[in-house]
């Protein structure tokens, strides 16, 4: 248990559905991240929230919409996804600015399948 | 923009053998991380390397950092089956806190 909890662990959704992924961290960190992990591709950074402000959006399609209501919670709202969006979505948190305590801790991930 | 490359992408090795995974990065990185991921599981932090010449060891794994060469290595000594996993290195862009990951090295240790 890393202190970062993601729900659900598995999600199957149709292309017309709307769903949300949730991430919660109990580590007192002030930065949270969404990563996408597809087969045969590197881990892709999607969004970064630092001090509850979005500081990074790596050209992610608008069908992915993040929300960070406070420093402990992060959501990824999904709508009209495509089959190629099927992947493992990982949430992570860390403390910024960094220095020696910048280690990022990851949640267990949500395995998303779009049908 | 920081880019991180790992090699090899896949490594199949016999128990008891030694091998090294390499992680090259393109621009200055404040620090370098190594993570382990078991199939279907999340990423587990192994090492945090903060300065040039840093060396850290845990069991059969040893990580080092050469900031001048922009290279980190993860050395495996006398591999055992339990080390089978995917290993990722990650750098951090200078003056930001974004973790940029390498492609990962899938390690398979067989008897």
PDB file of C-alpha atoms in Angstrom, chain B:
ATOM      1  CA  UNK B   1      12.261  18.791 -23.333  1.00  0.00           C
ATOM      2  CA  UNK B   2      13.733  15.930 -21.348  1.00  0.00           C
ATOM      3  CA  UNK B   3      13.769  12.559 -23.091  1.00  0.00           C
ATOM      4  CA  UNK B   4      14.659   9.339 -21.330  1.00  0.00           C
ATOM      5  CA  UNK B   5      15.770   6.195 -23.128  1.00  0.00           C
ATOM      6  CA  UNK B   6      16.340   2.774 -21.689  1.00  0.00           C
ATOM      7  CA  UNK B   7      18.025  -0.264 -23.085  1.00  0.00           C
ATOM      8  CA  UNK B   8      17.569  -3.063 -23.494  1.00  0.00           C
ATOM      9  CA  UNK B   9      13.796  -3.129 -23.808  1.00  0.00           C
ATOM     10  CA  UNK B  10      13.700  -6.809 -23.020  1.00  0.00           C
ATOM     11  CA  UNK B  11      16.183  -8.904 -21.112  1.00  0.00           C
ATOM     12  CA  UNK B  12      16.038 -12.632 -20.589  1.00  0.00           C
ATOM     13  CA  UNK B  13      18.721 -13.888 -18.248  1.00  0.00           C
ATOM     14  CA  UNK B  14      19.608 -17.015 -16.388  1.00  0.00           C
ATOM     15  CA  UNK B  15      19.590 -17.175 -12.625  1.00  0.00           C
ATOM     16  CA  UNK B  16      22.964 -16.421 -11.129  1.00  0.00           C
ATOM     17  CA  UNK B  17      24.086 -14.141 -13.963  1.00  0.00           C
ATOM     18  CA  UNK B  18      24.896 -10.430 -13.839  1.00  0.00           C
ATOM     19  CA  UNK B  19      23.578  -7.759 -16.138  1.00  0.00           C
ATOM     20  CA  UNK B  20      23.149  -3.990 -16.439  1.00  0.00           C
ATOM     21  CA  UNK B  21      20.215  -1.896 -17.609  1.00  0.00           C
ATOM     22  CA  UNK B  22      21.093   1.515 -19.043  1.00  0.00           C
ATOM     23  CA  UNK B  23      19.157   4.745 -18.828  1.00  0.00           C
ATOM     24  CA  UNK B  24      20.218   7.737 -20.922  1.00  0.00           C
ATOM     25  CA  UNK B  25      18.596  11.129 -20.684  1.00  0.00           C
ATOM     26  CA  UNK B  26      18.793  14.058 -23.029  1.00  0.00           C
ATOM     27  CA  UNK B  27      19.039  17.191 -20.882  1.00  0.00           C
ATOM     28  CA  UNK B  28      19.857  18.117 -17.335  1.00  0.00           C
ATOM     29  CA  UNK B  29      17.806  16.197 -14.843  1.00  0.00           C
ATOM     30  CA  UNK B  30      17.634  17.146 -11.177  1.00  0.00           C
ATOM     31  CA  UNK B  31      17.469  13.545 -10.136  1.00  0.00           C
ATOM     32  CA  UNK B  32      16.928  10.063 -11.439  1.00  0.00           C
ATOM     33  CA  UNK B  33      14.527   7.422 -10.209  1.00  0.00           C
ATOM     34  CA  UNK B  34      14.275   3.704 -10.701  1.00  0.00           C
ATOM     35  CA  UNK B  35      10.942   1.921 -10.374  1.00  0.00           C
ATOM     36  CA  UNK B  36       9.843  -1.675 -10.552  1.00  0.00           C
ATOM     37  CA  UNK B  37       6.502  -2.827 -11.939  1.00  0.00           C
ATOM     38  CA  UNK B  38       5.175  -6.361 -11.575  1.00  0.00           C
ATOM     39  CA  UNK B  39       2.563  -7.508 -14.119  1.00  0.00           C
ATOM     40  CA  UNK B  40      -0.810  -5.978 -13.395  1.00  0.00           C
ATOM     41  CA  UNK B  41       0.582  -3.977 -10.506  1.00  0.00           C
ATOM     42  CA  UNK B  42       1.581  -0.397  -9.934  1.00  0.00           C
ATOM     43  CA  UNK B  43       5.060   1.096  -9.891  1.00  0.00           C
ATOM     44  CA  UNK B  44       7.184   0.596  -6.814  1.00  0.00           C
ATOM     45  CA  UNK B  45      10.000   2.997  -6.080  1.00  0.00           C
ATOM     46  CA  UNK B  46      13.421   1.364  -5.897  1.00  0.00           C
ATOM     47  CA  UNK B  47      16.022   4.131  -5.866  1.00  0.00           C
ATOM     48  CA  UNK B  48      16.286   7.896  -5.876  1.00  0.00           C
ATOM     49  CA  UNK B  49      19.615   9.227  -7.144  1.00  0.00           C
ATOM     50  CA  UNK B  50      20.223  12.872  -6.352  1.00  0.00           C
ATOM     51  CA  UNK B  51      23.752  13.751  -7.352  1.00  0.00           C
ATOM     52  CA  UNK B  52      26.593  12.914  -9.667  1.00  0.00           C
ATOM     53  CA  UNK B  53      28.351   9.740  -8.582  1.00  0.00           C
ATOM     54  CA  UNK B  54      25.450   8.609  -6.407  1.00  0.00           C
ATOM     55  CA  UNK B  55      25.349   4.869  -5.890  1.00  0.00           C
ATOM     56  CA  UNK B  56      22.630   3.014  -4.057  1.00  0.00           C
ATOM     57  CA  UNK B  57      22.273  -0.689  -3.394  1.00  0.00           C
ATOM     58  CA  UNK B  58      19.420  -2.836  -2.224  1.00  0.00           C
ATOM     59  CA  UNK B  59      19.940  -6.577  -2.246  1.00  0.00           C
ATOM     60  CA  UNK B  60      20.991  -7.710  -5.705  1.00  0.00           C
ATOM     61  CA  UNK B  61      20.253  -4.340  -7.316  1.00  0.00           C
ATOM     62  CA  UNK B  62      22.651  -1.427  -7.503  1.00  0.00           C
ATOM     63  CA  UNK B  63      21.900   1.894  -9.174  1.00  0.00           C
ATOM     64  CA  UNK B  64      24.344   4.615 -10.097  1.00  0.00           C
ATOM     65  CA  UNK B  65      24.199   8.052 -11.649  1.00  0.00           C
ATOM     66  CA  UNK B  66      26.657   9.907 -13.856  1.00  0.00           C
ATOM     67  CA  UNK B  67      25.213  13.344 -14.526  1.00  0.00           C
ATOM     68  CA  UNK B  68      28.034  14.351 -16.841  1.00  0.00           C
ATOM     69  CA  UNK B  69      27.365  11.429 -19.132  1.00  0.00           C
ATOM     70  CA  UNK B  70      23.612  11.745 -18.494  1.00  0.00           C
ATOM     71  CA  UNK B  71      23.557   8.057 -17.722  1.00  0.00           C
ATOM     72  CA  UNK B  72      22.169   5.920 -14.961  1.00  0.00           C
ATOM     73  CA  UNK B  73      22.670   2.193 -14.647  1.00  0.00           C
ATOM     74  CA  UNK B  74      20.829  -0.508 -12.766  1.00  0.00           C
ATOM     75  CA  UNK B  75      23.108  -3.455 -12.157  1.00  0.00           C
ATOM     76  CA  UNK B  76      21.733  -6.861 -11.316  1.00  0.00           C
ATOM     77  CA  UNK B  77      24.012  -9.248  -9.473  1.00  0.00           C
ATOM     78  CA  UNK B  78      23.385 -13.010  -9.404  1.00  0.00           C
ATOM     79  CA  UNK B  79      19.836 -12.696 -10.689  1.00  0.00           C
ATOM     80  CA  UNK B  80      17.016 -14.670  -9.105  1.00  0.00           C
ATOM     81  CA  UNK B  81      13.537 -15.389 -10.451  1.00  0.00           C
ATOM     82  CA  UNK B  82      11.930 -12.927  -8.011  1.00  0.00           C
ATOM     83  CA  UNK B  83      13.610 -10.078  -9.867  1.00  0.00           C
ATOM     84  CA  UNK B  84      11.483 -10.749 -12.950  1.00  0.00           C
ATOM     85  CA  UNK B  85       9.547  -7.512 -13.550  1.00  0.00           C
ATOM     86  CA  UNK B  86       9.623  -4.382 -15.671  1.00  0.00           C
ATOM     87  CA  UNK B  87      12.095  -1.744 -14.550  1.00  0.00           C
ATOM     88  CA  UNK B  88      11.616   1.921 -15.363  1.00  0.00           C
ATOM     89  CA  UNK B  89      13.941   4.848 -14.965  1.00  0.00           C
ATOM     90  CA  UNK B  90      12.569   8.366 -14.763  1.00  0.00           C
ATOM     91  CA  UNK B  91      14.176  11.781 -14.858  1.00  0.00           C
ATOM     92  CA  UNK B  92      12.873  15.147 -13.780  1.00  0.00           C
ATOM     93  CA  UNK B  93      13.086  18.162 -16.044  1.00  0.00           C
ATOM     94  CA  UNK B  94      15.269  20.905 -14.603  1.00  0.00           C
ATOM     95  CA  UNK B  95      13.291  23.348 -12.479  1.00  0.00           C
ATOM     96  CA  UNK B  96      10.077  21.362 -12.826  1.00  0.00           C
ATOM     97  CA  UNK B  97       8.794  18.350 -11.004  1.00  0.00           C
ATOM     98  CA  UNK B  98       7.539  16.376 -13.955  1.00  0.00           C
ATOM     99  CA  UNK B  99       8.629  12.771 -14.001  1.00  0.00           C
ATOM    100  CA  UNK B 100       9.543  11.635 -17.508  1.00  0.00           C
ATOM    101  CA  UNK B 101       9.779   7.883 -17.849  1.00  0.00           C
ATOM    102  CA  UNK B 102      11.869   5.659 -20.042  1.00  0.00           C
ATOM    103  CA  UNK B 103      10.290   2.879 -22.077  1.00  0.00           C
ATOM    104  CA  UNK B 104      10.952   0.280 -19.415  1.00  0.00           C
ATOM    105  CA  UNK B 105      13.042  -2.899 -19.479  1.00  0.00           C
ATOM    106  CA  UNK B 106      11.142  -6.140 -19.221  1.00  0.00           C
ATOM    107  CA  UNK B 107      13.376  -8.501 -17.243  1.00  0.00           C
ATOM    108  CA  UNK B 108      12.763 -12.223 -17.251  1.00  0.00           C
ATOM    109  CA  UNK B 109      14.949 -14.462 -15.094  1.00  0.00           C
ATOM    110  CA  UNK B 110      14.791 -18.175 -15.784  1.00  0.00           C
ATOM    111  CA  UNK B 111      16.329 -21.145 -13.932  1.00  0.00           C
TER     112      UNK B 111
END
